Amino acid sequence: AQKVTQAQTEISVVEKEDVTLDCVYETRDTTYYLFWYKQPPSGELVFLIRRNSFDEQNEISGRYSWNFQKSTSSFNFTITASQVVDSAVYFCARLDTGRRALTFGSGTRLQVQP
Amino acid sequence: NAGVTQTPKFRVLKTGQSMTLLCAQDMNHEYMYWYRQDPGMGLRLIHYSVGEGTTAKGEVPDGYNVSRLKKQNFLLGLESAAPSQTSVYFCASAGTSGDTDTQYFGPGTRLTVL
């Protein structure tokens, strides 16, 4: 199975710190899609970003930014000036192009302390 | 638009009982999925459907059945519940145009099997 690895199980930071969540993926596909989802304490899964393998430009959305590097098979997520509302579990996922279903990493729990 | 809805939100079963989880989406999406989430793990694919009248097995299909009689609904059945099926179940849907393959999730169903 082509895995998605989020090695950081839990990260704790103080508000206003920057934090980077790591994601490493395996794939044999030439074209593939990567995703990040946020799961706040309320439990729902919130879509954050989708990235295509042929677009290696980094993306920024407000305090969120994503660094996609095919050479290291990584798709890391950085939150700048973290806030308490950022406290959640964050999942990285890769699209299985056969089933068109997602393979998830095990998630990183981020706790932002006030 | 309600997006993806799941019924019920919570359920407690005794071993051997049966139940059906209902997922409904109003986005006219072709693809629908059932995942389960267990502590410390990412979501794992149970079954999926690429269109009305079609279903296929995912990563962990044993003990579950599904049906997609209408495009907007995807049902997950447990014929004889076991304690190992205690989990949070998420339904998701994805379209084939626009933001293709971006999966949108329902709020989840927390199932406990005693």
mmCIF file of C-alpha atoms in Angstrom:
data_model
loop_
_atom_site.group_PDB
_atom_site.id
_atom_site.type_symbol
_atom_site.label_atom_id
_atom_site.label_comp_id
_atom_site.label_asym_id
_atom_site.label_seq_id
_atom_site.Cartn_x
_atom_site.Cartn_y
_atom_site.Cartn_z
ATOM 1 C CA ALA A 1 0.000 0.000 0.000
ATOM 2 C CA GLN A 2 1.204 3.490 -0.766
ATOM 3 C CA LYS A 3 1.332 5.174 2.583
ATOM 4 C CA VAL A 4 0.965 8.697 3.861
ATOM 5 C CA THR A 5 3.105 9.360 6.914
ATOM 6 C CA GLN A 6 2.599 12.085 9.476
ATOM 7 C CA ALA A 7 5.419 11.428 11.905
ATOM 8 C CA GLN A 8 4.380 14.087 14.400
ATOM 9 C CA THR A 9 1.672 12.630 16.592
ATOM 10 C CA GLU A 10 1.153 15.725 18.695
ATOM 11 C CA ILE A 11 2.549 19.253 18.697
ATOM 12 C CA SER A 12 2.027 21.875 21.352
ATOM 13 C CA VAL A 13 2.832 25.536 20.748
ATOM 14 C CA VAL A 14 2.074 28.850 22.374
ATOM 15 C CA GLU A 15 -0.173 31.286 20.601
ATOM 16 C CA LYS A 16 1.550 33.402 17.907
ATOM 17 C CA GLU A 17 4.240 30.817 17.304
ATOM 18 C CA ASP A 18 4.695 29.426 13.802
ATOM 19 C CA VAL A 19 4.267 25.684 13.414
ATOM 20 C CA THR A 20 4.908 23.248 10.572
ATOM 21 C CA LEU A 21 3.118 19.939 10.182
ATOM 22 C CA ASP A 22 4.993 17.360 8.156
ATOM 23 C CA CYS A 23 3.562 14.980 5.580
ATOM 24 C CA VAL A 24 5.478 12.423 3.531
ATOM 25 C CA TYR A 25 3.724 10.332 0.919
ATOM 26 C CA GLU A 26 4.450 7.305 -1.226
ATOM 27 C CA THR A 27 3.190 7.008 -4.764
ATOM 28 C CA ARG A 28 3.954 5.179 -7.969
ATOM 29 C CA ASP A 29 1.709 7.477 -9.980
ATOM 30 C CA THR A 30 2.979 10.198 -12.256
ATOM 31 C CA THR A 31 -0.101 12.300 -11.627
ATOM 32 C CA TYR A 32 -1.490 12.425 -8.137
ATOM 33 C CA TYR A 33 -3.379 14.647 -5.739
ATOM 34 C CA LEU A 34 -2.661 15.567 -2.163
ATOM 35 C CA PHE A 35 -4.969 17.059 0.438
ATOM 36 C CA TRP A 36 -5.023 18.533 3.900
ATOM 37 C CA TYR A 37 -8.053 18.335 6.170
ATOM 38 C CA LYS A 38 -8.673 19.860 9.592
ATOM 39 C CA GLN A 39 -10.655 18.080 12.299
ATOM 40 C CA PRO A 40 -11.506 20.511 15.122
ATOM 41 C CA PRO A 41 -12.656 19.255 18.538
ATOM 42 C CA SER A 42 -16.248 19.271 17.278
ATOM 43 C CA GLY A 43 -15.288 16.332 15.057
ATOM 44 C CA GLU A 44 -16.163 17.339 11.525
ATOM 45 C CA LEU A 45 -13.612 17.172 8.717
ATOM 46 C CA VAL A 46 -12.914 20.453 7.005
ATOM 47 C CA PHE A 47 -11.239 20.561 3.607
ATOM 48 C CA LEU A 48 -8.235 22.903 3.526
ATOM 49 C CA ILE A 49 -6.376 22.381 0.265
ATOM 50 C CA ARG A 50 -5.932 20.139 -2.763
ATOM 51 C CA ARG A 51 -2.642 20.066 -4.659
ATOM 52 C CA ASN A 52 -1.951 18.448 -8.037
ATOM 53 C CA SER A 53 1.393 16.784 -8.617
ATOM 54 C CA PHE A 54 2.116 18.870 -11.681
ATOM 55 C CA ASP A 55 1.815 22.126 -9.742
ATOM 56 C CA GLU A 56 4.747 22.554 -7.388
ATOM 57 C CA GLN A 57 4.073 26.165 -6.559
ATOM 58 C CA ASN A 58 3.744 26.810 -2.887
ATOM 59 C CA GLU A 59 0.360 28.059 -1.804
ATOM 60 C CA ILE A 60 -0.538 30.641 0.782
ATOM 61 C CA SER A 61 -3.967 31.305 2.198
ATOM 62 C CA GLY A 62 -3.940 33.848 4.984
ATOM 63 C CA ARG A 63 -1.923 32.388 7.849
ATOM 64 C CA TYR A 64 -1.765 28.984 6.155
ATOM 65 C CA SER A 65 0.879 27.950 3.663
ATOM 66 C CA TRP A 66 1.799 24.697 2.027
ATOM 67 C CA ASN A 67 5.170 23.555 0.743
ATOM 68 C CA PHE A 68 5.022 20.804 -1.871
ATOM 69 C CA GLN A 69 8.338 19.168 -2.814
ATOM 70 C CA LYS A 70 8.206 16.241 -5.217
ATOM 71 C CA SER A 71 11.909 15.563 -4.788
ATOM 72 C CA THR A 72 11.372 14.596 -1.148
ATOM 73 C CA SER A 73 7.737 13.415 -1.525
ATOM 74 C CA SER A 74 6.643 15.913 1.078
ATOM 75 C CA PHE A 75 3.671 18.206 1.408
ATOM 76 C CA ASN A 76 4.159 20.233 4.570
ATOM 77 C CA PHE A 77 1.691 22.638 6.137
ATOM 78 C CA THR A 78 2.715 25.763 8.042
ATOM 79 C CA ILE A 79 0.531 27.902 10.243
ATOM 80 C CA THR A 80 1.964 31.348 10.877
ATOM 81 C CA ALA A 81 1.153 33.180 14.102
ATOM 82 C CA SER A 82 -0.910 30.299 15.443
ATOM 83 C CA GLN A 83 -4.144 30.942 17.301
ATOM 84 C CA VAL A 84 -6.090 28.900 19.836
ATOM 85 C CA VAL A 85 -8.749 28.269 17.161
ATOM 86 C CA ASP A 86 -6.111 26.379 15.162
ATOM 87 C CA SER A 87 -6.165 23.628 17.779
ATOM 88 C CA ALA A 88 -7.296 20.524 15.913
ATOM 89 C CA VAL A 89 -6.151 17.297 14.367
ATOM 90 C CA TYR A 90 -4.765 17.820 10.879
ATOM 91 C CA PHE A 91 -4.778 15.075 8.301
ATOM 92 C CA CYS A 92 -2.739 14.791 5.146
ATOM 93 C CA ALA A 93 -4.148 12.520 2.459
ATOM 94 C CA ARG A 94 -3.344 11.262 -1.020
ATOM 95 C CA LEU A 95 -5.903 10.377 -3.647
ATOM 96 C CA ASP A 96 -5.875 6.774 -4.807
ATOM 97 C CA THR A 97 -6.428 7.362 -8.501
ATOM 98 C CA GLY A 98 -7.848 3.866 -9.023
ATOM 99 C CA ARG A 99 -10.593 4.037 -6.408
ATOM 100 C CA ARG A 100 -10.674 7.813 -6.374
ATOM 101 C CA ALA A 101 -10.665 7.481 -2.593
ATOM 102 C CA LEU A 102 -8.344 9.017 -0.030
ATOM 103 C CA THR A 103 -5.500 7.365 1.834
ATOM 104 C CA PHE A 104 -5.022 9.293 5.062
ATOM 105 C CA GLY A 105 -2.068 9.787 7.317
ATOM 106 C CA SER A 106 -2.619 9.100 10.993
ATOM 107 C CA GLY A 107 -2.998 12.797 11.761
ATOM 108 C CA THR A 108 -1.146 15.381 13.845
ATOM 109 C CA ARG A 109 -2.858 16.824 16.877
ATOM 110 C CA LEU A 110 -1.988 20.506 17.253
ATOM 111 C CA GLN A 111 -2.600 22.216 20.570
ATOM 112 C CA VAL A 112 -2.200 25.969 20.668
ATOM 113 C CA GLN A 113 -1.924 27.276 24.197
ATOM 114 C CA PRO A 114 -3.026 30.839 24.987
ATOM 115 C CA ASN B 1 -27.271 23.394 0.414
ATOM 116 C CA ALA B 2 -26.952 21.006 3.324
ATOM 117 C CA GLY B 3 -23.886 19.348 1.780
ATOM 118 C CA VAL B 4 -23.392 15.877 3.207
ATOM 119 C CA THR B 5 -25.638 14.729 6.030
ATOM 120 C CA GLN B 6 -25.512 11.569 8.112
ATOM 121 C CA THR B 7 -28.175 9.844 10.168
ATOM 122 C CA PRO B 8 -27.996 9.062 13.056
ATOM 123 C CA LYS B 9 -25.327 11.106 14.861
ATOM 124 C CA PHE B 10 -24.938 8.634 17.720
ATOM 125 C CA ARG B 11 -25.944 5.020 18.245
ATOM 126 C CA VAL B 12 -25.318 2.317 20.809
ATOM 127 C CA LEU B 13 -25.807 -1.299 19.744
ATOM 128 C CA LYS B 14 -25.499 -4.627 21.440
ATOM 129 C CA THR B 15 -23.341 -7.307 19.881
ATOM 130 C CA GLY B 16 -25.257 -9.071 17.148
ATOM 131 C CA GLN B 17 -27.729 -6.275 16.456
ATOM 132 C CA SER B 18 -28.042 -4.750 13.019
ATOM 133 C CA MET B 19 -28.362 -1.189 11.847
ATOM 134 C CA THR B 20 -28.139 1.043 8.798
ATOM 135 C CA LEU B 21 -26.347 4.360 8.566
ATOM 136 C CA LEU B 22 -27.729 6.790 6.026
ATOM 137 C CA CYS B 23 -25.669 9.297 4.080
ATOM 138 C CA ALA B 24 -27.272 11.899 1.854
ATOM 139 C CA GLN B 25 -25.681 14.556 -0.361
ATOM 140 C CA ASP B 26 -27.301 17.366 -2.301
ATOM 141 C CA MET B 27 -24.343 18.323 -4.500
ATOM 142 C CA ASN B 28 -25.156 15.910 -7.331
ATOM 143 C CA HIS B 29 -21.851 14.144 -6.751
ATOM 144 C CA GLU B 30 -21.077 10.896 -8.541
ATOM 145 C CA TYR B 31 -18.703 9.437 -5.970
ATOM 146 C CA MET B 32 -19.611 8.523 -2.413
ATOM 147 C CA TYR B 33 -17.558 6.876 0.314
ATOM 148 C CA TRP B 34 -17.778 5.394 3.774
ATOM 149 C CA TYR B 35 -14.760 5.674 6.071
ATOM 150 C CA ARG B 36 -14.198 4.716 9.668
ATOM 151 C CA GLN B 37 -11.987 6.574 12.110
ATOM 152 C CA ASP B 38 -10.412 4.840 15.078
ATOM 153 C CA PRO B 39 -8.312 6.500 17.813
ATOM 154 C CA GLY B 40 -4.779 7.323 16.718
ATOM 155 C CA MET B 41 -5.483 6.383 13.153
ATOM 156 C CA GLY B 42 -6.482 8.233 10.094
ATOM 157 C CA LEU B 43 -9.647 7.417 8.255
ATOM 158 C CA ARG B 44 -9.855 4.067 6.497
ATOM 159 C CA LEU B 45 -12.038 3.326 3.505
ATOM 160 C CA ILE B 46 -14.811 0.770 4.047
ATOM 161 C CA HIS B 47 -16.768 0.860 0.780
ATOM 162 C CA TYR B 48 -17.271 3.330 -2.007
ATOM 163 C CA SER B 49 -19.466 4.005 -5.000
ATOM 164 C CA VAL B 50 -18.624 5.602 -8.331
ATOM 165 C CA GLY B 51 -22.239 6.094 -9.328
ATOM 166 C CA GLU B 52 -25.845 5.145 -8.740
ATOM 167 C CA GLY B 53 -26.260 1.373 -8.571
ATOM 168 C CA THR B 54 -22.529 0.671 -8.130
ATOM 169 C CA THR B 55 -20.549 -0.245 -5.030
ATOM 170 C CA ALA B 56 -17.052 -1.538 -4.390
ATOM 171 C CA LYS B 57 -14.947 -2.706 -1.464
ATOM 172 C CA GLY B 58 -12.398 -0.488 0.189
ATOM 173 C CA GLU B 59 -9.624 -1.239 2.623
ATOM 174 C CA VAL B 60 -11.695 -2.634 5.531
ATOM 175 C CA PRO B 61 -14.999 -3.961 4.093
ATOM 176 C CA ASP B 62 -15.549 -7.051 6.287
ATOM 177 C CA GLY B 63 -18.723 -6.945 8.360
ATOM 178 C CA TYR B 64 -20.297 -4.143 6.314
ATOM 179 C CA ASN B 65 -22.580 -3.926 3.313
ATOM 180 C CA VAL B 66 -23.604 -0.899 1.264
ATOM 181 C CA SER B 67 -26.177 0.138 -1.258
ATOM 182 C CA ARG B 68 -26.564 3.097 -3.601
ATOM 183 C CA LEU B 69 -30.048 2.871 -5.024
ATOM 184 C CA LYS B 70 -30.318 6.622 -5.527
ATOM 185 C CA LYS B 71 -27.523 8.948 -6.576
ATOM 186 C CA GLN B 72 -27.903 11.156 -3.532
ATOM 187 C CA ASN B 73 -27.947 8.375 -0.921
ATOM 188 C CA PHE B 74 -25.344 5.873 0.233
ATOM 189 C CA LEU B 75 -26.322 3.392 2.945
ATOM 190 C CA LEU B 76 -23.930 1.482 5.191
ATOM 191 C CA GLY B 77 -25.270 -1.636 6.887
ATOM 192 C CA LEU B 78 -23.991 -3.685 9.781
ATOM 193 C CA GLU B 79 -25.746 -7.046 9.748
ATOM 194 C CA SER B 80 -24.361 -8.376 13.032
ATOM 195 C CA ALA B 81 -22.508 -5.718 14.980
ATOM 196 C CA ALA B 82 -19.299 -6.578 16.823
ATOM 197 C CA PRO B 83 -17.363 -4.557 19.423
ATOM 198 C CA SER B 84 -14.566 -4.130 16.852
ATOM 199 C CA GLN B 85 -16.971 -1.997 14.850
ATOM 200 C CA THR B 86 -17.071 0.638 17.571
ATOM 201 C CA SER B 87 -15.839 3.677 15.688
ATOM 202 C CA VAL B 88 -16.739 7.014 14.182
ATOM 203 C CA TYR B 89 -18.118 6.627 10.680
ATOM 204 C CA PHE B 90 -17.773 9.335 8.071
ATOM 205 C CA CYS B 91 -19.475 9.579 4.754
ATOM 206 C CA ALA B 92 -18.011 11.681 1.954
ATOM 207 C CA SER B 93 -18.885 12.629 -1.585
ATOM 208 C CA ALA B 94 -16.938 14.006 -4.522
ATOM 209 C CA GLY B 95 -17.822 15.329 -7.928
ATOM 210 C CA THR B 96 -16.404 14.827 -11.401
ATOM 211 C CA SER B 97 -16.337 18.457 -12.476
ATOM 212 C CA GLY B 98 -15.074 21.672 -10.974
ATOM 213 C CA ASP B 99 -13.107 20.722 -7.888
ATOM 214 C CA THR B 100 -12.938 17.137 -9.075
ATOM 215 C CA ASP B 101 -12.030 14.580 -6.446
ATOM 216 C CA THR B 102 -12.234 16.972 -3.530
ATOM 217 C CA GLN B 103 -14.143 14.998 -0.946
ATOM 218 C CA TYR B 104 -16.640 16.711 1.318
ATOM 219 C CA PHE B 105 -17.454 14.952 4.542
ATOM 220 C CA GLY B 106 -20.534 14.540 6.648
ATOM 221 C CA PRO B 107 -20.489 15.277 10.386
ATOM 222 C CA GLY B 108 -19.888 11.663 11.371
ATOM 223 C CA THR B 109 -21.786 8.954 13.257
ATOM 224 C CA ARG B 110 -20.385 7.762 16.568
ATOM 225 C CA LEU B 111 -21.228 4.071 16.974
ATOM 226 C CA THR B 112 -20.626 2.059 20.128
ATOM 227 C CA VAL B 113 -21.101 -1.710 20.124
ATOM 228 C CA LEU B 114 -21.359 -3.260 23.578
#
